Short mmCIF file of C-alpha atoms (C1' of nucleotides) in Angstrom, two decimals:
data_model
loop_
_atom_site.label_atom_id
_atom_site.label_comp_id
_atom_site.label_asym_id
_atom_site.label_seq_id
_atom_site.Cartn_x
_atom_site.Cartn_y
_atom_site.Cartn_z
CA UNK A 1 133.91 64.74 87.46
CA UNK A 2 132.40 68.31 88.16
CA UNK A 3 133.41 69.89 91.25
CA UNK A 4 129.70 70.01 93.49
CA UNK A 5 128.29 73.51 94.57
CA UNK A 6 129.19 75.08 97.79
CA UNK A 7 125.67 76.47 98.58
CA UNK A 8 122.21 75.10 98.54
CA UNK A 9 120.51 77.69 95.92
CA UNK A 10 117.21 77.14 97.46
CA UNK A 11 119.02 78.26 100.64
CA UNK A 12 120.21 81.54 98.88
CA UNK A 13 117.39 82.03 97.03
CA UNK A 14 115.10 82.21 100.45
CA UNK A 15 117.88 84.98 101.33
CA UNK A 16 117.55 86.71 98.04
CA UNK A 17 114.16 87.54 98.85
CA UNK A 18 114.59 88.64 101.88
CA UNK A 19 117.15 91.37 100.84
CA UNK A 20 114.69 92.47 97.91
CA UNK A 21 111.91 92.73 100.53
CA UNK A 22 114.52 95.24 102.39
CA UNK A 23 115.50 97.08 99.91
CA UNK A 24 113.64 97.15 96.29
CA UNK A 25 114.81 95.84 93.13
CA UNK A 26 116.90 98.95 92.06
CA UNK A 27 118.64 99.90 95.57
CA UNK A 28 119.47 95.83 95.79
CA UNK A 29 123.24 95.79 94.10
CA UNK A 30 125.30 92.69 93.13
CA UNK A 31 127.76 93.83 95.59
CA UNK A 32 124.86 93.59 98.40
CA UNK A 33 123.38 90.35 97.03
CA UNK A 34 127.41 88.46 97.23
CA UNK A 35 127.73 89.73 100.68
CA UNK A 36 124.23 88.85 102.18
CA UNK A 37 123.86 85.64 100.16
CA UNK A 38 127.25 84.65 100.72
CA UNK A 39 128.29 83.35 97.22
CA UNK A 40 130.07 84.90 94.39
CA UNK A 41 128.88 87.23 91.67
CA UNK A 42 129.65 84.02 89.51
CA UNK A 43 127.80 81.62 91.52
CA UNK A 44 124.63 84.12 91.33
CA UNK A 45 124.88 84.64 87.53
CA UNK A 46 125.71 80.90 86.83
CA UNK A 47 122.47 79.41 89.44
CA UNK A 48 120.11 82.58 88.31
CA UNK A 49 120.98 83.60 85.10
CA UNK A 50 120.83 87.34 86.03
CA UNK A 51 119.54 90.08 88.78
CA UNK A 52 115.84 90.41 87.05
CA UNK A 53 115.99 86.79 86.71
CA UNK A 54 116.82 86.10 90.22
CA UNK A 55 113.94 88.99 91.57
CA UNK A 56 111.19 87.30 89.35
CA UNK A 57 112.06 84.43 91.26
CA UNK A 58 112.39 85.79 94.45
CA UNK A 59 109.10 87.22 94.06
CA UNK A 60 107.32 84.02 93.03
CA UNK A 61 109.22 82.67 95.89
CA UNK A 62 107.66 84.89 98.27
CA UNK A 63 104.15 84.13 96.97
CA UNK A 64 104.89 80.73 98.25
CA UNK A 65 106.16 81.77 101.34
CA UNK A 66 102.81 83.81 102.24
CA UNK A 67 100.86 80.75 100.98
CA UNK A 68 102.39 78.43 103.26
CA UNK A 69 102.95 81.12 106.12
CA UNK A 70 100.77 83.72 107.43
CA UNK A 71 98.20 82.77 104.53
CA UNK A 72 97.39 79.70 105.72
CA UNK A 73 94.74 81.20 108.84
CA UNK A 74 92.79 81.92 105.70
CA UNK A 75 93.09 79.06 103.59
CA UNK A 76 92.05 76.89 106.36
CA UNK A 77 89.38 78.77 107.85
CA UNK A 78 86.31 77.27 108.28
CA UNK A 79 84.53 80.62 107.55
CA UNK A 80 84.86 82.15 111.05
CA UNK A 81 84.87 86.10 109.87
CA UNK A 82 87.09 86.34 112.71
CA UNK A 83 89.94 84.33 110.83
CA UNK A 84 90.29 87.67 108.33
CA UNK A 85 91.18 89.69 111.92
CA UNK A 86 93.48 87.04 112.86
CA UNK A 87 95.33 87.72 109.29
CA UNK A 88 95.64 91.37 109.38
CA UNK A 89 96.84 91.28 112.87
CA UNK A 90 99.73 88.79 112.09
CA UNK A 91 100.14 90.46 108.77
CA UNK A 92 100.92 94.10 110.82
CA UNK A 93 102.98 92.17 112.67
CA UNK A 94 105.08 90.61 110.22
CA UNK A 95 105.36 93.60 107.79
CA UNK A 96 105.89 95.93 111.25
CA UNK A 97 108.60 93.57 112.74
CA UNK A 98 111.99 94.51 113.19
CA UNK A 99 113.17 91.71 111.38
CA UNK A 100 111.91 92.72 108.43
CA UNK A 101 110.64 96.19 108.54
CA UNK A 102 109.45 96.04 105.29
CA UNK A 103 106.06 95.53 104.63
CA UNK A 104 104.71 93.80 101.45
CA UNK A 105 107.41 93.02 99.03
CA UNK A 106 104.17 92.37 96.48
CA UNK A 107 103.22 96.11 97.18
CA UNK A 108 106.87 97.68 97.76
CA UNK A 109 107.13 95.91 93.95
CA UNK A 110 103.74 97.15 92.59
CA UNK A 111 104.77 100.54 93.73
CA UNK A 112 108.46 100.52 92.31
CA UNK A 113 107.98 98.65 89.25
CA UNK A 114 103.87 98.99 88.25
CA UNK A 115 103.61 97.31 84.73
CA UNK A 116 106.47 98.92 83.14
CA UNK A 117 108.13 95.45 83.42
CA UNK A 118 105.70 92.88 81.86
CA UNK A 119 107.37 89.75 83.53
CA UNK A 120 107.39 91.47 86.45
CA UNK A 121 103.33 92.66 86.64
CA UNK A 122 102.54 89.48 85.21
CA UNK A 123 103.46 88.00 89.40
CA UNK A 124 101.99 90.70 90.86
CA UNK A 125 99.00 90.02 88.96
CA UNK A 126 99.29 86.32 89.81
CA UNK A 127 99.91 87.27 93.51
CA UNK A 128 96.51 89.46 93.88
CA UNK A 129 94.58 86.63 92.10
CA UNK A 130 95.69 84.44 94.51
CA UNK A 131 94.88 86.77 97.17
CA UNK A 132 91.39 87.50 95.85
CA UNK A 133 90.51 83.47 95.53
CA UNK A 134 91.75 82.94 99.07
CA UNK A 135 89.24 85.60 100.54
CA UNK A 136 86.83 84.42 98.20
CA UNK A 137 87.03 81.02 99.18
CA UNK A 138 86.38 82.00 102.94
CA UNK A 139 83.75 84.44 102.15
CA UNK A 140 81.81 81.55 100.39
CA UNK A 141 81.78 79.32 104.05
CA UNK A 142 81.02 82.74 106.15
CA UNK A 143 78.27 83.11 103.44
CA UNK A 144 77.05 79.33 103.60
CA UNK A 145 77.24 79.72 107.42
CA UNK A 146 74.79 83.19 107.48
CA UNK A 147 77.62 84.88 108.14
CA UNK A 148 77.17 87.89 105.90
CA UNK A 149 73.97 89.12 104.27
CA UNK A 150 72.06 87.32 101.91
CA UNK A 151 72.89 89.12 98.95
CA UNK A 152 76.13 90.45 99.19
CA UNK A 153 78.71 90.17 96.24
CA UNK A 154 81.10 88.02 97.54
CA UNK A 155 83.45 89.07 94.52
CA UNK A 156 84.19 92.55 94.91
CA UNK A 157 84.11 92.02 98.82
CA UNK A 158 87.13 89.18 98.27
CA UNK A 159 88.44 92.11 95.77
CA UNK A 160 88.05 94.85 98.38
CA UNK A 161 89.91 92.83 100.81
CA UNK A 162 92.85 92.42 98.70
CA UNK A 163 93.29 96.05 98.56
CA UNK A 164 92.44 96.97 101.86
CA UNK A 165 95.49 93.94 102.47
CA UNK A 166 97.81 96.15 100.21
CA UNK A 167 96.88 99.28 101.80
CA UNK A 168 97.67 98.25 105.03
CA UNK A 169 101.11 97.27 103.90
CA UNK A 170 101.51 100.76 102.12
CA UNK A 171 100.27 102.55 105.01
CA UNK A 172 102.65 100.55 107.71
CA UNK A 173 105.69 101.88 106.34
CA UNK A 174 104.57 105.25 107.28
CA UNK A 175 102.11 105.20 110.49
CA UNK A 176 102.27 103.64 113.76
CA UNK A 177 100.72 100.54 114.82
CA UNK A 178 97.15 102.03 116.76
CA UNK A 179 96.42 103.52 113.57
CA UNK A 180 96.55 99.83 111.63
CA UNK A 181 94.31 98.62 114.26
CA UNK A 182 91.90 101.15 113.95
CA UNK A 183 91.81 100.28 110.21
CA UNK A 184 91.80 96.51 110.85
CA UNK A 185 88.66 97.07 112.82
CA UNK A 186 86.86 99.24 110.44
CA UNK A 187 87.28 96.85 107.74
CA UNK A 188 85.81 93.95 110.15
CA UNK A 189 82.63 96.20 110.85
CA UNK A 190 82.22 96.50 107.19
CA UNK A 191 82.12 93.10 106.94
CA UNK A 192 79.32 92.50 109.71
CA UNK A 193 75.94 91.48 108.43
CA UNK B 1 125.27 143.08 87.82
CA UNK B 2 123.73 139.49 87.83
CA UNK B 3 122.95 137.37 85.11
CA UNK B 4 118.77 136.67 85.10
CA UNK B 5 117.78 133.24 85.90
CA UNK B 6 117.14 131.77 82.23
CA UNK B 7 113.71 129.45 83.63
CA UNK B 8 111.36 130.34 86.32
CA UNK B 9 112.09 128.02 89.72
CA UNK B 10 108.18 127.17 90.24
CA UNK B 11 107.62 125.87 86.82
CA UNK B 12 110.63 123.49 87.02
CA UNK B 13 110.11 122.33 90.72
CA UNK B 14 106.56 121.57 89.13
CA UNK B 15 108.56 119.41 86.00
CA UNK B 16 110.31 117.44 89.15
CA UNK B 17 107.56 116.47 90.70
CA UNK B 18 105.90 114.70 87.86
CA UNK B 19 109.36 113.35 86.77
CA UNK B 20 109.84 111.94 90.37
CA UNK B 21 105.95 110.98 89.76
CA UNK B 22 106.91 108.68 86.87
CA UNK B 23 109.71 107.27 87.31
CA UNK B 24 110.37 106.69 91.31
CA UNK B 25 113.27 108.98 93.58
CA UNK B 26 116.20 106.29 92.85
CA UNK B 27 115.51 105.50 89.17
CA UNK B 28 115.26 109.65 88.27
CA UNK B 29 118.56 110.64 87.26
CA UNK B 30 120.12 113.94 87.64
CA UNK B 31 120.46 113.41 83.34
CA UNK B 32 116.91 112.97 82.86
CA UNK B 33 116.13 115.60 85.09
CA UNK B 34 118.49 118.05 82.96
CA UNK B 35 116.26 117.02 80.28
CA UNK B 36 112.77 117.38 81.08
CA UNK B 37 113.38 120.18 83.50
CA UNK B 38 115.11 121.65 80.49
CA UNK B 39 117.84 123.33 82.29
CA UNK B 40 121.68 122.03 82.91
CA UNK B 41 122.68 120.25 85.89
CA UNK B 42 124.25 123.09 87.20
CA UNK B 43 121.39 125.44 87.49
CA UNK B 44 119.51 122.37 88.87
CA UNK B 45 122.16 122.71 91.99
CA UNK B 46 122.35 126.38 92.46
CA UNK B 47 118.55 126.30 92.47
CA UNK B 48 117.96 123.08 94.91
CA UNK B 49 120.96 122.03 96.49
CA UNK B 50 121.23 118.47 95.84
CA UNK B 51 118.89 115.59 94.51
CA UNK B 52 117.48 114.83 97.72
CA UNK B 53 116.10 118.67 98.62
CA UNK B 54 114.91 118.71 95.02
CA UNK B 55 112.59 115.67 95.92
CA UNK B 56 111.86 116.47 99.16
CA UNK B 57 110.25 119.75 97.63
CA UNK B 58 108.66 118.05 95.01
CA UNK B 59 107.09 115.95 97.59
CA UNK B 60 105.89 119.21 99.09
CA UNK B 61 104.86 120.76 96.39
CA UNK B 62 102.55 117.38 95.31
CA UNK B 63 100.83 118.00 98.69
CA UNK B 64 99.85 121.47 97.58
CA UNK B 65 98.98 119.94 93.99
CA UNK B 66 96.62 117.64 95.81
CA UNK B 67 95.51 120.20 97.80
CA UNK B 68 94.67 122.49 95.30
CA UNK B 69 93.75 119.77 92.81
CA UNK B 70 90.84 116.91 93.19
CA UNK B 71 90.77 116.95 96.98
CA UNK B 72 88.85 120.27 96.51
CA UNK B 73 86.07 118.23 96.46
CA UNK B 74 86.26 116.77 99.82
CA UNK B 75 87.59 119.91 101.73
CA UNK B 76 84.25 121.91 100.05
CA UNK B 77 81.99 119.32 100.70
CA UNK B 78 79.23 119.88 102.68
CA UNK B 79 78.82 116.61 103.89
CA UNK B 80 77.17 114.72 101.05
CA UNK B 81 78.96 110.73 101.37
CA UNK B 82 78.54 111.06 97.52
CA UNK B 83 81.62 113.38 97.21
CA UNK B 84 83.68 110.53 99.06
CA UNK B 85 82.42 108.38 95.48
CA UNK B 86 83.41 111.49 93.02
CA UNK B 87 86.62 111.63 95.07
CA UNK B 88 87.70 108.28 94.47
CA UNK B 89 86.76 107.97 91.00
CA UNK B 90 88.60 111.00 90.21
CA UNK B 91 91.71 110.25 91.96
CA UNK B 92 91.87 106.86 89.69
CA UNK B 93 91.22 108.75 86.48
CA UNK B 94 94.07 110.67 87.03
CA UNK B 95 96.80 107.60 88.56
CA UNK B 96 95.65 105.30 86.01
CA UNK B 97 95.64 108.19 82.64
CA UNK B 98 98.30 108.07 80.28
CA UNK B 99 99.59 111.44 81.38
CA UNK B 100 100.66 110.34 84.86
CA UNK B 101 100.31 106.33 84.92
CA UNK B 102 101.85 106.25 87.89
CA UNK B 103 99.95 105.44 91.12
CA UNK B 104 100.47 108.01 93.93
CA UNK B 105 103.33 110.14 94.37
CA UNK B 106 103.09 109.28 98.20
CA UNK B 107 102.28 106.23 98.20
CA UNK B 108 105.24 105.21 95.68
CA UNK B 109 107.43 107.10 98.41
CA UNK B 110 106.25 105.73 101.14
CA UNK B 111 106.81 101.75 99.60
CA UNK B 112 110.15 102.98 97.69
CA UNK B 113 111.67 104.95 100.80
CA UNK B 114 108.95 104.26 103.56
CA UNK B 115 110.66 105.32 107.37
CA UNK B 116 114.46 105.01 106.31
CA UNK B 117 114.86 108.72 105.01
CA UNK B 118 113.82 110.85 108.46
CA UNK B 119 112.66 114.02 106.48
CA UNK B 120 111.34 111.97 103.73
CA UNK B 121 109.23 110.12 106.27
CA UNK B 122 108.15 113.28 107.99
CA UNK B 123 106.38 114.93 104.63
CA UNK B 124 104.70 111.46 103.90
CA UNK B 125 103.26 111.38 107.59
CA UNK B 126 101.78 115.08 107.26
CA UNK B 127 100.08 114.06 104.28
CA UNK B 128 98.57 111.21 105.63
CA UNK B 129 97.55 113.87 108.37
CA UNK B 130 96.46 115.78 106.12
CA UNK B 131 94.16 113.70 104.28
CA UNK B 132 92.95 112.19 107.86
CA UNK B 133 91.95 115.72 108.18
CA UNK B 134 89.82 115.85 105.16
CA UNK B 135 88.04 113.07 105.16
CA UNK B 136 87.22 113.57 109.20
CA UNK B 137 86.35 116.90 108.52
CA UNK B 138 83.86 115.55 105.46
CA UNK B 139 82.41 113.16 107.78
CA UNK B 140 81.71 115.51 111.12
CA UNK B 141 79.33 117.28 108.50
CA UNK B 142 77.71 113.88 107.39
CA UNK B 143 77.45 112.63 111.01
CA UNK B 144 75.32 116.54 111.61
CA UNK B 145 73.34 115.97 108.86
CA UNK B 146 72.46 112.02 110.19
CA UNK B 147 73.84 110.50 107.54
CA UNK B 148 75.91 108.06 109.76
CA UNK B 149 75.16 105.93 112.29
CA UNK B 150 74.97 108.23 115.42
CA UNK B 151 77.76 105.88 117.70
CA UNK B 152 80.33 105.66 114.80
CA UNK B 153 83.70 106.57 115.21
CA UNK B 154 84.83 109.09 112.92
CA UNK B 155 88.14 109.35 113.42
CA UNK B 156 88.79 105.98 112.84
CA UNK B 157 86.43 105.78 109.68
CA UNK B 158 88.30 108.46 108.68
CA UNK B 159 91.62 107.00 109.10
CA UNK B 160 90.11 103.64 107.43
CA UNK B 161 89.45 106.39 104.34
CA UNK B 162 92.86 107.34 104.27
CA UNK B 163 94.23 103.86 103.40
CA UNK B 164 91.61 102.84 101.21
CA UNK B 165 92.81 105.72 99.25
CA UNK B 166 95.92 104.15 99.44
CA UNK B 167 95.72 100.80 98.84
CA UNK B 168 93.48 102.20 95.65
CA UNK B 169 96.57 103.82 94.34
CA UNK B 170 98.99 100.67 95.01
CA UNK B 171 96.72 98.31 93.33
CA UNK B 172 95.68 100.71 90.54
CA UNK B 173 99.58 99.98 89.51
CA UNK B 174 98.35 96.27 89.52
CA UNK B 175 94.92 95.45 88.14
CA UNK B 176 92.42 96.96 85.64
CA UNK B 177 89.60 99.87 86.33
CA UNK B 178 87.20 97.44 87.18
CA UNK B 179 88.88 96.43 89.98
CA UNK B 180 88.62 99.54 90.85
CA UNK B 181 85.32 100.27 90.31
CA UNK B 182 84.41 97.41 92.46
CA UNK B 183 86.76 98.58 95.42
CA UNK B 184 85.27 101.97 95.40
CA UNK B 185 81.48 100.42 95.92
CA UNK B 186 82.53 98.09 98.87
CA UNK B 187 83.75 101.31 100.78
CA UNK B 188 81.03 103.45 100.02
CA UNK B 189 78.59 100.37 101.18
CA UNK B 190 80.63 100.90 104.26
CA UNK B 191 80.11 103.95 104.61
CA UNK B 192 76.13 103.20 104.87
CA UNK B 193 74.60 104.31 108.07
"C1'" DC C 1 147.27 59.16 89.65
"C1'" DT C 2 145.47 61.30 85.58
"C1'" DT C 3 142.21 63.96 83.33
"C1'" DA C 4 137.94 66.08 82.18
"C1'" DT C 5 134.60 69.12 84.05
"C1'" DT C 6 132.53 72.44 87.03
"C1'" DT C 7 132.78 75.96 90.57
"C1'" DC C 8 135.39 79.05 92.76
"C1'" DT C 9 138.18 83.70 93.46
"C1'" DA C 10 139.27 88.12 92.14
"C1'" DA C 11 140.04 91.38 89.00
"C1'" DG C 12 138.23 94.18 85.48
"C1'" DC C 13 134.79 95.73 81.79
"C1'" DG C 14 132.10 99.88 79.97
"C1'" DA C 15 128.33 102.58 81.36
"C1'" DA C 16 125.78 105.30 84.63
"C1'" DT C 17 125.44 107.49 89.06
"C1'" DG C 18 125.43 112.22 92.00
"C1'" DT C 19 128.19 116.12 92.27
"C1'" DT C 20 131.72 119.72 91.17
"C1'" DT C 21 134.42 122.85 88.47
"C1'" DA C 22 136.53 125.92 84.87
"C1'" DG C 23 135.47 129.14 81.79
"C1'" DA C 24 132.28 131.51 78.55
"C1'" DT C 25 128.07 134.49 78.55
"C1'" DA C 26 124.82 137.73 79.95
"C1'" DT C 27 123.11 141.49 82.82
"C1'" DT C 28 123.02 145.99 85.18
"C1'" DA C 29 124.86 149.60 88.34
"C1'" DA C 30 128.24 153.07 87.96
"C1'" DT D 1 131.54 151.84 78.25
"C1'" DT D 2 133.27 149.51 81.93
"C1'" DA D 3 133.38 146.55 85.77
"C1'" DA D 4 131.19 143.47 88.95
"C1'" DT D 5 128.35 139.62 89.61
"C1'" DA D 6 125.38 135.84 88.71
"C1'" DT D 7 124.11 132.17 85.37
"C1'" DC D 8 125.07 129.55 81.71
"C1'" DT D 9 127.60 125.42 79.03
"C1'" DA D 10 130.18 121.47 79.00
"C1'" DA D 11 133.54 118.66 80.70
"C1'" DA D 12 135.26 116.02 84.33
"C1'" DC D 13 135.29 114.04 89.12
"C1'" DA D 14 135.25 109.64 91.93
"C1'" DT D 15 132.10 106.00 92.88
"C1'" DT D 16 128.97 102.50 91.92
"C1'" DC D 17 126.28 99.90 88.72
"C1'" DG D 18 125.24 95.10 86.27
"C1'" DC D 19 127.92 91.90 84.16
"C1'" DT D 20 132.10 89.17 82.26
"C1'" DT D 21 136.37 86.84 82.21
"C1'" DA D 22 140.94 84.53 83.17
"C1'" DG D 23 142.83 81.38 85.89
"C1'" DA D 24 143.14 78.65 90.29
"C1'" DA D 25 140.81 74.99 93.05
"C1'" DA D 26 138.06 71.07 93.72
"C1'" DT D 27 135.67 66.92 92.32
"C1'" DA D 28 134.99 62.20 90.54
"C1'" DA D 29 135.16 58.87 86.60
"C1'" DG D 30 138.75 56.28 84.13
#
DNA sequence: CTTATTTCTAAGCGAATGTTTAGATATTAA
DNA sequence: TTAATATCTAAACATTCGCTTAGAAATAAG
């Protein structure tokens, strides 16, 4: 009987994140959201409930879409230190790239919204323990494979490396590439045994 | 003839910047700024033009507050990698205390507005200078007094300084002062000659 | 085809935004 | 005391905000 929808809202909800990554929660409007989603302020109110709705899920969407995307050097690294310079390089490039000049929407979020919003913190928090098991996870086969010294604490280095990751999103928005590489590297010498 | 000014400029230009602190450029409104400045919208005009100058001096003037403030104990350092520690533990007592729980000033600018606003962009990039300059300036002393490795690169460990300090403010909006804590060790270890 | 149900379009809701203005108030040189 | 000038208060400006609603259009079971 019911008439079928006229947009896939997996399709539009992959777009809603990308226009929250470009712009922030606040300076994202309705009016932008109809026009680069290409569906009704209806349709986005009856598929998401509301705009805070449909960012919380934007932003758990884009934790996915790291996992499966530029993530995935890490998660499948076989403990190669180098794997960690791979990351940052294609992370730079991603956050840099004129498609979406934008860099982390995890950090552009942290930064606009903190913990004022519990909902909200509650997938950034998610996102950096995520972040922090993936290093960690990598660390452990770089340490297994004499990679790194003996008695390092491969904790707070997985836990440095997630903010150094944030950091270099932060910093992108405002310096030019030579200066991310310069940080890139100094991270990797801290890293050497 | 005239009328005297009923507040003193400095004082409220100091009230915007920690209102702009709190709350973000977009989500301070010219109504809460009549508020906490404590003066009407119209004086808030005739003094600063328009919303935008009033934040682009606040932005200034949280440079000189820096300045002034807890980076004294870099720029009077005399070369002692311990101050680099004191620095950083300082700098998260006072993002992460209940008077100003709000990250950077810079740093939220630089994720909220990052390169879009030309002059906005220009005062976050000379304070990235300007802490660049610090730190390098911290470590030429430690490199004379051979407290560094004697081939290291200071200008890029100093750049690497700068977004630590960065990414320390981003995910002090995140995670707990442990975290923290455990960031701050893995960069002085880095530090290590 | 009829009819029940859902999605669509498009207009409109009250509230908040940045900014301006009209008029009252205060100050000081003459 | 008077007159000129700057600053104050408070209201209003048009625009945009997130959100809702009334009614037309489309779908599929009976």
């Amino acid at each position: 009987m019911p008439r079928k929808k006229q947009y896939d809202p997996e399709e539009v909800l992959q777009k809603a994140m990308h226009v929250f990554w470009k712009n922030g929660y606040r300076s994202t409007s309705l009016r932008l959201l109809e026009k680069e989603l290409g569906i009704n302020q209806f349709s986005i109110y009856s598929s998401f409930e509301n705009k805070h709705t449909l960012f919380v899920k934007a932003l758990k969407r884009y934790r996915k879409y790291m996992r499966e995307g530029i993530l995935q050097v890490l998660i499948r690294s076989d403990g190669d230190l180098e794997d960690i310079r791979r990351f940052f390089k294609t992370f730079v490039d991603t956050i840099q790239s004129a498609k979406s000049p934008s860099g982390c929407l995890i950090a552009n979020t942290a930064a606009e919204i903190g913990s004022s919003d519990h909902e909200i913190h509650k997938v950034l928090k998610e996102y950096f323990d995520m972040m922090e098991k993936i290093f960690l996870e990598l660390l452990k086969k770089s340490h297994q494979r004499g990679l790194l010294a003996d008695d390092i604490n491969l904790r707070r280095k997985a836990q440095y490396l997630v903010t150094c990751t944030e950091g270099l999103s932060l910093s992108s928005k405002v310096m030019e590439r030579s200066y991310h590489n310069a940080f890139i590297s100094a991270v990797m010498d801290s890293l050497e045994k």
